[in-house]
Amino acid sequence: MRLKVSILFLFLIWVGLIDVLAQFPNRPLPNQGQQVPPGAPRERQLVDPGQEGQGEQGGRKKLLDDSTKMVFGPKTSLYFFEKDVKRNRVKKYEIDTVLNNFHYYEPVAKSGWLYQDLGNVGSAAIPIFYEVPRMIGVTSGFHVYDLYYNSSDSIKYYDTKSPFSQMNAFWGGGNRNLLDLVFARNVNPRWNVGFNLSTIRARKTLNPNARDDNFAEQNSYSFHTNYRSENEKYFLLANFSRMKHKVREQGGIVPPEIDENSILFAYEDAKVWLRNSRVNDLRQELHLYHEFELVKGWQVYHILDRKKQEVFFFSNLNTADSVFFNLFNPERFNDNDTTLNLNAFREWRNEAGFKGDIGPLYYNAYLRFRSGNMASPAFDSPNRFNELFLGGALRGQINDQWSFEAEGEYLIPGAFRIKGLFVSPWLEASYTKALYKPTSMQMMYAGNHHQWENDFSNIGVDQIKGVMKLDFSSWAFRPNLAINRVNNFVYFNEEQQASQASGEAFMLIPGVKSMFNFRKKLFWESEAYYTLLSGDGADNFRIPELVLNTRIYFDSPMFNENLFVQIGLEGRYRSDYFAFNYNPSMQQFFLQNDFNVFAYPVLDFFLNARIQRTRILLRMNHLNINMMNQPGYFVTPYFTGLRRSLDIGISWPLFD
């Protein structure tokens, strides 16, 4: 509570200071449209980007012109990403004020419900569908909280004509609360600074003791800056991020077969396994990107990264929590009274290369060196690694609709990744082939209940993706297809041990996305995926055969376009399957063949509205509770999905 009050107090002071701070004039910025789905409603622009306050009143700029229109707005506060700077195709985006998907405020919902989690904000989560890792070298292996981390490659860099700030506050039913604060301002037309602050406070949905008996708590922040020299030959981007994510593990609901008084859908009255076990995931990352143009169209660049991740699990085995471990993880290698698993992963990365443009053709070549280690008090010595990469890219772009890309990198020795992408107005297709390393945790681990030291081979994958784009004024239809072949896959088996598959797995995943609208007022959007698994290694992947998301909503301005409203119903469905189970002490999902997460449709109501630039949301979750054959649903064995609850939220941007 003190933290919430402090944040609110600092925010109010900050807003007050903004009004008295002056901003240096900025150079004109390009007019960029916002990204919305094909055929989806586009918000009317409330700002005239050509207007600028030139007069002075009381020693500061006028914020209103003679026609009382606001001078600053989404068109004068733009952001961009490092990946586009590196590829010489800087695209600046307006601050988001659209209503589409605004009610998807929590990370799992933002993914399109394509993650398996533990049914609460901040809980461990993994993608439903197999994803090719972006890093072919060694990673920590502790990735279940990646979804909640604002990593360096996702940082937004700003270019603002006025100080920009934004508060996003979401209050979920059952005290599942999120707060995001954003600030950015140009010190001068070539230098911008800013910061982000995020918090999560999510009470337990299963058996909370009190109002503030939280399941997950997170405090994270990042600082960022970008600078361009006066002659525009030198460009610098830098950021620092830190996240501390704390979870009080519960181990799931006690099965009724073990305790006859346990009820699967009792929610707040459910019996759970753990009360004295907790996880901390601390991450820090320092990132620097800078480039210099030697001659017109040819630049050299350098990237520096310093990353640290510390994962900590604690459980007092002299309490009732010991029953859980005695049943499911009986070994006690390090300590009989306490489970204390601590793993610290550290990494340095240096990348240097050159890039440039020849007409519509972009090229890039680089050399990257990574070094680091995984350390644990139970290790005799840290598990170290040194990796040297050679890589490059080639891209051709005729216009905004036609382009191709080819990129690849080779890790000396034995690992590589190549990818090709073709984009046209009607078709988008890609091919990826990779051989990547198992994680450090899969190779060596020394926890209190599990220990191993493995010598796994690299994992191979071939992936083909394609989508046809049939977009028209009143409807859009996009059939798509993904084909994966994965060999030597490393997974966690039914005994919760890291294991390597001896056979290949093939995945054929056809899907379709569609959108229909009636007079730009009534909209129906759907996406569906069917998965066919085959091969000797198919059983190591647990994917629902059918995944379906759909919604129908009304979208229209009201009161002379002073109010924009989007109101509708949406549903999601996964067919039954033996979903992964979760081990809290290792922070890993593993195979199980006993608990069938049964098929169940979930129906939600949502209302998104915007007054000027302020957006609000209302969402009623799980309208159909107690209306089906089962009184609720599961997302992971012995972890129920949300019961009926009301979520509210607000996004409040300030541009002056």
mmCIF file of N, CA and C in Angstrom, residues 272-378:
data_model
loop_
_atom_site.group_PDB
_atom_site.id
_atom_site.type_symbol
_atom_site.label_atom_id
_atom_site.label_comp_id
_atom_site.label_asym_id
_atom_site.label_seq_id
_atom_site.Cartn_x
_atom_site.Cartn_y
_atom_site.Cartn_z
ATOM 1 N N VAL A 272 -4.700 -25.769 -1.263
ATOM 2 C CA VAL A 272 -3.497 -25.769 -2.099
ATOM 3 C C VAL A 272 -2.346 -26.407 -1.321
ATOM 4 N N TRP A 273 -1.315 -26.777 -2.070
ATOM 5 C CA TRP A 273 -0.196 -27.509 -1.482
ATOM 6 C C TRP A 273 0.763 -26.619 -0.683
ATOM 7 N N LEU A 274 1.101 -25.444 -1.229
ATOM 8 C CA LEU A 274 2.228 -24.674 -0.692
ATOM 9 C C LEU A 274 1.784 -23.344 -0.107
ATOM 10 N N ARG A 275 2.399 -22.985 1.043
ATOM 11 C CA ARG A 275 2.174 -21.668 1.636
ATOM 12 C C ARG A 275 3.479 -21.005 2.074
ATOM 13 N N ASN A 276 4.553 -21.754 2.104
ATOM 14 C CA ASN A 276 5.829 -21.222 2.596
ATOM 15 C C ASN A 276 6.926 -21.377 1.563
ATOM 16 N N SER A 277 6.555 -21.246 0.291
ATOM 17 C CA SER A 277 7.513 -21.387 -0.810
ATOM 18 C C SER A 277 7.412 -20.160 -1.702
ATOM 19 N N ARG A 278 8.559 -19.693 -2.167
ATOM 20 C CA ARG A 278 8.529 -18.481 -2.978
ATOM 21 C C ARG A 278 9.662 -18.496 -4.012
ATOM 22 N N VAL A 279 9.452 -17.712 -5.065
ATOM 23 C CA VAL A 279 10.408 -17.576 -6.163
ATOM 24 C C VAL A 279 10.715 -16.097 -6.364
ATOM 25 N N ASN A 280 11.973 -15.781 -6.604
ATOM 26 C CA ASN A 280 12.391 -14.444 -7.044
ATOM 27 C C ASN A 280 13.128 -14.585 -8.364
ATOM 28 N N ASP A 281 12.774 -13.750 -9.324
ATOM 29 C CA ASP A 281 13.500 -13.689 -10.595
ATOM 30 C C ASP A 281 13.964 -12.248 -10.774
ATOM 31 N N LEU A 282 15.261 -12.023 -10.582
ATOM 32 C CA LEU A 282 15.847 -10.683 -10.688
ATOM 33 C C LEU A 282 16.630 -10.584 -11.989
ATOM 34 N N ARG A 283 16.324 -9.562 -12.784
ATOM 35 C CA ARG A 283 17.018 -9.376 -14.056
ATOM 36 C C ARG A 283 17.498 -7.933 -14.178
ATOM 37 N N GLN A 284 18.706 -7.778 -14.683
ATOM 38 C CA GLN A 284 19.281 -6.466 -14.977
ATOM 39 C C GLN A 284 19.959 -6.535 -16.336
ATOM 40 N N GLU A 285 19.807 -5.465 -17.085
ATOM 41 C CA GLU A 285 20.374 -5.462 -18.431
ATOM 42 C C GLU A 285 20.813 -4.048 -18.799
ATOM 43 N N LEU A 286 22.061 -3.926 -19.205
ATOM 44 C CA LEU A 286 22.609 -2.671 -19.710
ATOM 45 C C LEU A 286 22.885 -2.853 -21.201
ATOM 46 N N HIS A 287 22.360 -1.952 -22.020
ATOM 47 C CA HIS A 287 22.442 -2.130 -23.472
ATOM 48 C C HIS A 287 22.853 -0.819 -24.134
ATOM 49 N N LEU A 288 23.758 -0.946 -25.113
ATOM 50 C CA LEU A 288 24.229 0.217 -25.873
ATOM 51 C C LEU A 288 24.306 -0.157 -27.349
ATOM 52 N N TYR A 289 23.723 0.696 -28.185
ATOM 53 C CA TYR A 289 23.870 0.566 -29.636
ATOM 54 C C TYR A 289 24.305 1.924 -30.168
ATOM 55 N N HIS A 290 25.356 1.941 -30.987
ATOM 56 C CA HIS A 290 25.721 3.197 -31.635
ATOM 57 C C HIS A 290 26.318 2.901 -33.005
ATOM 58 N N GLU A 291 26.141 3.849 -33.898
ATOM 59 C CA GLU A 291 26.608 3.697 -35.271
ATOM 60 C C GLU A 291 27.190 5.019 -35.763
ATOM 61 N N PHE A 292 28.063 4.912 -36.760
ATOM 62 C CA PHE A 292 28.685 6.095 -37.348
ATOM 63 C C PHE A 292 28.726 5.909 -38.862
ATOM 64 N N GLU A 293 28.308 6.923 -39.564
ATOM 65 C CA GLU A 293 28.299 6.878 -41.025
ATOM 66 C C GLU A 293 29.650 7.363 -41.548
ATOM 67 N N LEU A 294 30.433 6.440 -42.108
ATOM 68 C CA LEU A 294 31.753 6.790 -42.641
ATOM 69 C C LEU A 294 31.636 7.552 -43.949
ATOM 70 N N VAL A 295 30.849 7.024 -44.856
ATOM 71 C CA VAL A 295 30.549 7.697 -46.114
ATOM 72 C C VAL A 295 29.052 7.566 -46.348
ATOM 73 N N LYS A 296 28.529 8.310 -47.267
ATOM 74 C CA LYS A 296 27.099 8.302 -47.528
ATOM 75 C C LYS A 296 26.618 6.886 -47.850
ATOM 76 N N GLY A 297 25.667 6.380 -47.035
ATOM 77 C CA GLY A 297 25.090 5.070 -47.284
ATOM 78 C C GLY A 297 25.873 3.911 -46.709
ATOM 79 N N TRP A 298 26.922 4.182 -45.889
ATOM 80 C CA TRP A 298 27.723 3.093 -45.317
ATOM 81 C C TRP A 298 28.071 3.440 -43.879
ATOM 82 N N GLN A 299 27.660 2.546 -42.946
ATOM 83 C CA GLN A 299 27.865 2.814 -41.527
ATOM 84 C C GLN A 299 28.582 1.634 -40.866
ATOM 85 N N VAL A 300 29.283 1.953 -39.798
ATOM 86 C CA VAL A 300 29.808 0.935 -38.898
ATOM 87 C C VAL A 300 29.044 1.063 -37.578
ATOM 88 N N TYR A 301 28.891 -0.055 -36.866
ATOM 89 C CA TYR A 301 28.123 0.000 -35.620
ATOM 90 C C TYR A 301 28.724 -0.949 -34.588
ATOM 91 N N HIS A 302 28.311 -0.738 -33.346
ATOM 92 C CA HIS A 302 28.778 -1.564 -32.234
ATOM 93 C C HIS A 302 27.635 -1.723 -31.237
ATOM 94 N N ILE A 303 27.501 -2.932 -30.693
ATOM 95 C CA ILE A 303 26.487 -3.231 -29.679
ATOM 96 C C ILE A 303 27.179 -3.819 -28.459
ATOM 97 N N LEU A 304 26.824 -3.313 -27.285
ATOM 98 C CA LEU A 304 27.346 -3.821 -26.025
ATOM 99 C C LEU A 304 26.176 -4.205 -25.130
ATOM 100 N N ASP A 305 26.243 -5.415 -24.557
ATOM 101 C CA ASP A 305 25.222 -5.890 -23.626
ATOM 102 C C ASP A 305 25.883 -6.455 -22.380
ATOM 103 N N ARG A 306 25.303 -6.128 -21.250
ATOM 104 C CA ARG A 306 25.679 -6.753 -19.977
ATOM 105 C C ARG A 306 24.390 -7.204 -19.305
ATOM 106 N N LYS A 307 24.205 -8.533 -19.154
ATOM 107 C CA LYS A 307 22.964 -9.068 -18.619
ATOM 108 C C LYS A 307 23.236 -9.911 -17.379
ATOM 109 N N LYS A 308 22.270 -9.870 -16.479
ATOM 110 C CA LYS A 308 22.338 -10.692 -15.277
ATOM 111 C C LYS A 308 20.944 -11.187 -14.934
ATOM 112 N N GLN A 309 20.838 -12.462 -14.614
ATOM 113 C CA GLN A 309 19.580 -13.043 -14.144
ATOM 114 C C GLN A 309 19.877 -13.914 -12.937
ATOM 115 N N GLU A 310 19.181 -13.658 -11.839
ATOM 116 C CA GLU A 310 19.314 -14.462 -10.631
ATOM 117 C C GLU A 310 17.949 -15.046 -10.289
ATOM 118 N N VAL A 311 17.869 -16.367 -10.275
ATOM 119 C CA VAL A 311 16.619 -17.072 -9.993
ATOM 120 C C VAL A 311 16.765 -17.793 -8.658
ATOM 121 N N PHE A 312 15.817 -17.534 -7.789
ATOM 122 C CA PHE A 312 15.911 -17.995 -6.401
ATOM 123 C C PHE A 312 14.604 -18.697 -6.033
ATOM 124 N N PHE A 313 14.690 -19.912 -5.487
ATOM 125 C CA PHE A 313 13.513 -20.611 -4.958
ATOM 126 C C PHE A 313 13.799 -21.026 -3.521
ATOM 127 N N PHE A 314 12.835 -20.755 -2.643
ATOM 128 C CA PHE A 314 12.979 -21.100 -1.226
ATOM 129 C C PHE A 314 11.720 -21.808 -0.743
ATOM 130 N N SER A 315 11.910 -22.876 0.032
ATOM 131 C CA SER A 315 10.783 -23.548 0.681
ATOM 132 C C SER A 315 11.241 -24.097 2.018
ATOM 133 N N ASN A 316 10.442 -23.846 3.041
ATOM 134 C CA ASN A 316 10.715 -24.364 4.379
ATOM 135 C C ASN A 316 10.133 -25.773 4.480
ATOM 136 N N LEU A 317 11.000 -26.766 4.515
ATOM 137 C CA LEU A 317 10.554 -28.156 4.521
ATOM 138 C C LEU A 317 10.175 -28.651 5.912
ATOM 139 N N ASN A 318 10.229 -27.778 6.899
ATOM 140 C CA ASN A 318 9.747 -28.126 8.239
ATOM 141 C C ASN A 318 8.300 -27.694 8.442
ATOM 142 N N THR A 319 7.663 -27.248 7.378
ATOM 143 C CA THR A 319 6.254 -26.864 7.420
ATOM 144 C C THR A 319 5.449 -27.868 6.604
ATOM 145 N N ALA A 320 4.151 -27.595 6.462
ATOM 146 C CA ALA A 320 3.270 -28.487 5.695
ATOM 147 C C ALA A 320 3.658 -28.550 4.227
ATOM 148 N N ASP A 321 4.464 -27.603 3.750
ATOM 149 C CA ASP A 321 4.904 -27.640 2.349
ATOM 150 C C ASP A 321 5.694 -28.907 2.037
ATOM 151 N N SER A 322 6.286 -29.517 3.051
ATOM 152 C CA SER A 322 7.096 -30.715 2.820
ATOM 153 C C SER A 322 6.273 -31.859 2.247
ATOM 154 N N VAL A 323 4.948 -31.881 2.499
ATOM 155 C CA VAL A 323 4.096 -32.955 1.984
ATOM 156 C C VAL A 323 4.128 -32.963 0.459
ATOM 157 N N PHE A 324 4.091 -31.778 -0.139
ATOM 158 C CA PHE A 324 4.134 -31.665 -1.601
ATOM 159 C C PHE A 324 5.417 -32.272 -2.147
ATOM 160 N N PHE A 325 6.542 -31.910 -1.573
ATOM 161 C CA PHE A 325 7.826 -32.395 -2.077
ATOM 162 C C PHE A 325 8.025 -33.877 -1.749
ATOM 163 N N ASN A 326 7.505 -34.348 -0.620
ATOM 164 C CA ASN A 326 7.619 -35.773 -0.296
ATOM 165 C C ASN A 326 6.881 -36.635 -1.315
ATOM 166 N N LEU A 327 5.765 -36.100 -1.850
ATOM 167 C CA LEU A 327 4.983 -36.850 -2.825
ATOM 168 C C LEU A 327 5.555 -36.759 -4.230
ATOM 169 N N PHE A 328 5.974 -35.555 -4.630
ATOM 170 C CA PHE A 328 6.308 -35.330 -6.032
ATOM 171 C C PHE A 328 7.801 -35.125 -6.293
ATOM 172 N N ASN A 329 8.551 -34.661 -5.297
ATOM 173 C CA ASN A 329 9.994 -34.460 -5.437
ATOM 174 C C ASN A 329 10.692 -34.938 -4.162
ATOM 175 N N PRO A 330 10.705 -36.246 -3.918
ATOM 176 C CA PRO A 330 11.153 -36.735 -2.604
ATOM 177 C C PRO A 330 12.647 -36.592 -2.336
ATOM 178 N N GLU A 331 13.479 -36.517 -3.365
ATOM 179 C CA GLU A 331 14.921 -36.428 -3.139
ATOM 180 C C GLU A 331 15.288 -35.097 -2.463
ATOM 181 N N ARG A 332 16.266 -35.157 -1.556
ATOM 182 C CA ARG A 332 16.776 -33.943 -0.906
ATOM 183 C C ARG A 332 18.300 -34.024 -0.935
ATOM 184 N N PHE A 333 18.879 -33.485 -1.985
ATOM 185 C CA PHE A 333 20.314 -33.627 -2.218
ATOM 186 C C PHE A 333 21.159 -32.684 -1.363
ATOM 187 N N ASN A 334 20.689 -31.462 -1.141
ATOM 188 C CA ASN A 334 21.529 -30.429 -0.522
ATOM 189 C C ASN A 334 21.202 -30.174 0.939
ATOM 190 N N ASP A 335 19.899 -30.240 1.294
ATOM 191 C CA ASP A 335 19.495 -29.894 2.658
ATOM 192 C C ASP A 335 18.175 -30.592 2.963
ATOM 193 N N ASN A 336 18.063 -31.199 4.138
ATOM 194 C CA ASN A 336 16.835 -31.897 4.518
ATOM 195 C C ASN A 336 15.757 -30.961 5.035
ATOM 196 N N ASP A 337 16.148 -29.784 5.522
ATOM 197 C CA ASP A 337 15.197 -28.881 6.164
ATOM 198 C C ASP A 337 14.731 -27.744 5.263
ATOM 199 N N THR A 338 15.546 -27.393 4.286
ATOM 200 C CA THR A 338 15.241 -26.226 3.456
ATOM 201 C C THR A 338 15.620 -26.511 2.009
ATOM 202 N N THR A 339 14.732 -26.119 1.115
ATOM 203 C CA THR A 339 15.093 -26.119 -0.306
ATOM 204 C C THR A 339 15.460 -24.698 -0.692
ATOM 205 N N LEU A 340 16.707 -24.506 -1.070
ATOM 206 C CA LEU A 340 17.193 -23.196 -1.488
ATOM 207 C C LEU A 340 17.949 -23.392 -2.801
ATOM 208 N N ASN A 341 17.254 -23.152 -3.889
ATOM 209 C CA ASN A 341 17.849 -23.277 -5.221
ATOM 210 C C ASN A 341 18.183 -21.885 -5.740
ATOM 211 N N LEU A 342 19.448 -21.610 -5.957
ATOM 212 C CA LEU A 342 19.889 -20.309 -6.442
ATOM 213 C C LEU A 342 20.750 -20.513 -7.682
ATOM 214 N N ASN A 343 20.363 -19.860 -8.779
ATOM 215 C CA ASN A 343 21.117 -19.929 -10.027
ATOM 216 C C ASN A 343 21.299 -18.517 -10.560
ATOM 217 N N ALA A 344 22.523 -18.169 -10.893
ATOM 218 C CA ALA A 344 22.850 -16.825 -11.382
ATOM 219 C C ALA A 344 23.493 -16.953 -12.759
ATOM 220 N N PHE A 345 22.865 -16.338 -13.753
ATOM 221 C CA PHE A 345 23.350 -16.382 -15.131
ATOM 222 C C PHE A 345 23.834 -14.989 -15.516
ATOM 223 N N ARG A 346 25.083 -14.899 -16.000
ATOM 224 C CA ARG A 346 25.652 -13.617 -16.399
ATOM 225 C C ARG A 346 26.191 -13.719 -17.810
ATOM 226 N N GLU A 347 26.092 -12.607 -18.519
ATOM 227 C CA GLU A 347 26.476 -12.610 -19.935
ATOM 228 C C GLU A 347 27.016 -11.253 -20.353
ATOM 229 N N TRP A 348 28.103 -11.282 -21.113
ATOM 230 C CA TRP A 348 28.621 -10.113 -21.820
ATOM 231 C C TRP A 348 28.462 -10.358 -23.312
ATOM 232 N N ARG A 349 28.085 -9.329 -24.050
ATOM 233 C CA ARG A 349 27.998 -9.471 -25.502
ATOM 234 C C ARG A 349 28.585 -8.241 -26.165
ATOM 235 N N ASN A 350 29.432 -8.478 -27.147
ATOM 236 C CA ASN A 350 29.959 -7.406 -27.991
ATOM 237 C C ASN A 350 29.724 -7.784 -29.449
ATOM 238 N N GLU A 351 29.131 -6.878 -30.187
ATOM 239 C CA GLU A 351 28.901 -7.094 -31.619
ATOM 240 C C GLU A 351 29.388 -5.868 -32.377
ATOM 241 N N ALA A 352 30.155 -6.101 -33.434
ATOM 242 C CA ALA A 352 30.657 -5.024 -34.286
ATOM 243 C C ALA A 352 30.436 -5.425 -35.733
ATOM 244 N N GLY A 353 30.045 -4.454 -36.541
ATOM 245 C CA GLY A 353 29.794 -4.771 -37.940
ATOM 246 C C GLY A 353 29.642 -3.523 -38.768
ATOM 247 N N PHE A 354 29.316 -3.737 -40.033
ATOM 248 C CA PHE A 354 29.048 -2.627 -40.935
ATOM 249 C C PHE A 354 27.747 -2.902 -41.669
ATOM 250 N N LYS A 355 27.143 -1.862 -42.191
ATOM 251 C CA LYS A 355 25.872 -1.965 -42.895
ATOM 252 C C LYS A 355 25.756 -0.796 -43.849
ATOM 253 N N GLY A 356 24.841 -0.919 -44.790
ATOM 254 C CA GLY A 356 24.667 0.166 -45.739
ATOM 255 C C GLY A 356 23.554 -0.125 -46.715
ATOM 256 N N ASP A 357 23.365 0.817 -47.633
ATOM 257 C CA ASP A 357 22.320 0.713 -48.650
ATOM 258 C C ASP A 357 22.917 0.985 -50.017
ATOM 259 N N ILE A 358 22.484 0.172 -50.961
ATOM 260 C CA ILE A 358 22.771 0.422 -52.373
ATOM 261 C C ILE A 358 21.435 0.476 -53.087
ATOM 262 N N GLY A 359 20.930 1.665 -53.299
ATOM 263 C CA GLY A 359 19.594 1.805 -53.863
ATOM 264 C C GLY A 359 18.577 1.191 -52.918
ATOM 265 N N PRO A 360 17.720 0.269 -53.408
ATOM 266 C CA PRO A 360 16.726 -0.363 -52.540
ATOM 267 C C PRO A 360 17.269 -1.554 -51.764
ATOM 268 N N LEU A 361 18.562 -1.835 -51.872
ATOM 269 C CA LEU A 361 19.160 -3.017 -51.259
ATOM 270 C C LEU A 361 19.928 -2.636 -49.991
ATOM 271 N N TYR A 362 19.617 -3.336 -48.891
ATOM 272 C CA TYR A 362 20.307 -3.142 -47.609
ATOM 273 C C TYR A 362 21.194 -4.362 -47.346
ATOM 274 N N TYR A 363 22.389 -4.131 -46.801
ATOM 275 C CA TYR A 363 23.283 -5.231 -46.468
ATOM 276 C C TYR A 363 23.890 -4.998 -45.088
ATOM 277 N N ASN A 364 24.309 -6.094 -44.459
ATOM 278 C CA ASN A 364 24.847 -6.022 -43.102
ATOM 279 C C ASN A 364 25.745 -7.233 -42.875
ATOM 280 N N ALA A 365 26.873 -7.039 -42.199
ATOM 281 C CA ALA A 365 27.752 -8.132 -41.790
ATOM 282 C C ALA A 365 28.304 -7.799 -40.410
ATOM 283 N N TYR A 366 28.475 -8.820 -39.563
ATOM 284 C CA TYR A 366 28.918 -8.536 -38.200
ATOM 285 C C TYR A 366 29.696 -9.709 -37.621
ATOM 286 N N LEU A 367 30.404 -9.388 -36.532
ATOM 287 C CA LEU A 367 31.116 -10.350 -35.701
ATOM 288 C C LEU A 367 30.644 -10.129 -34.264
ATOM 289 N N ARG A 368 30.220 -11.208 -33.596
ATOM 290 C CA ARG A 368 29.698 -11.086 -32.234
ATOM 291 C C ARG A 368 30.434 -12.064 -31.319
ATOM 292 N N PHE A 369 30.780 -11.575 -30.131
ATOM 293 C CA PHE A 369 31.403 -12.442 -29.125
ATOM 294 C C PHE A 369 30.574 -12.385 -27.843
ATOM 295 N N ARG A 370 30.183 -13.554 -27.344
ATOM 296 C CA ARG A 370 29.442 -13.674 -26.084
ATOM 297 C C ARG A 370 30.257 -14.501 -25.102
ATOM 298 N N SER A 371 30.254 -14.086 -23.865
ATOM 299 C CA SER A 371 30.880 -14.879 -22.814
ATOM 300 C C SER A 371 30.025 -14.758 -21.563
ATOM 301 N N GLY A 372 30.048 -15.787 -20.751
ATOM 302 C CA GLY A 372 29.251 -15.749 -19.534
ATOM 303 C C GLY A 372 29.350 -17.042 -18.768
ATOM 304 N N ASN A 373 28.490 -17.181 -17.770
ATOM 305 C CA ASN A 373 28.507 -18.384 -16.961
ATOM 306 C C ASN A 373 27.204 -18.528 -16.194
ATOM 307 N N MET A 374 26.940 -19.752 -15.770
ATOM 308 C CA MET A 374 25.867 -20.048 -14.830
ATOM 309 C C MET A 374 26.522 -20.503 -13.538
ATOM 310 N N ALA A 375 26.189 -19.819 -12.443
ATOM 311 C CA ALA A 375 26.795 -20.140 -11.149
ATOM 312 C C ALA A 375 25.712 -20.557 -10.162
ATOM 313 N N SER A 376 26.083 -21.438 -9.252
ATOM 314 C CA SER A 376 25.187 -21.902 -8.197
ATOM 315 C C SER A 376 26.037 -22.318 -7.005
ATOM 316 N N PRO A 377 25.567 -22.092 -5.781
ATOM 317 C CA PRO A 377 26.335 -22.553 -4.605
ATOM 318 C C PRO A 377 26.579 -24.056 -4.611
ATOM 319 N N ALA A 378 25.729 -24.804 -5.331
ATOM 320 C CA ALA A 378 25.891 -26.254 -5.379
ATOM 321 C C ALA A 378 26.863 -26.708 -6.462
#
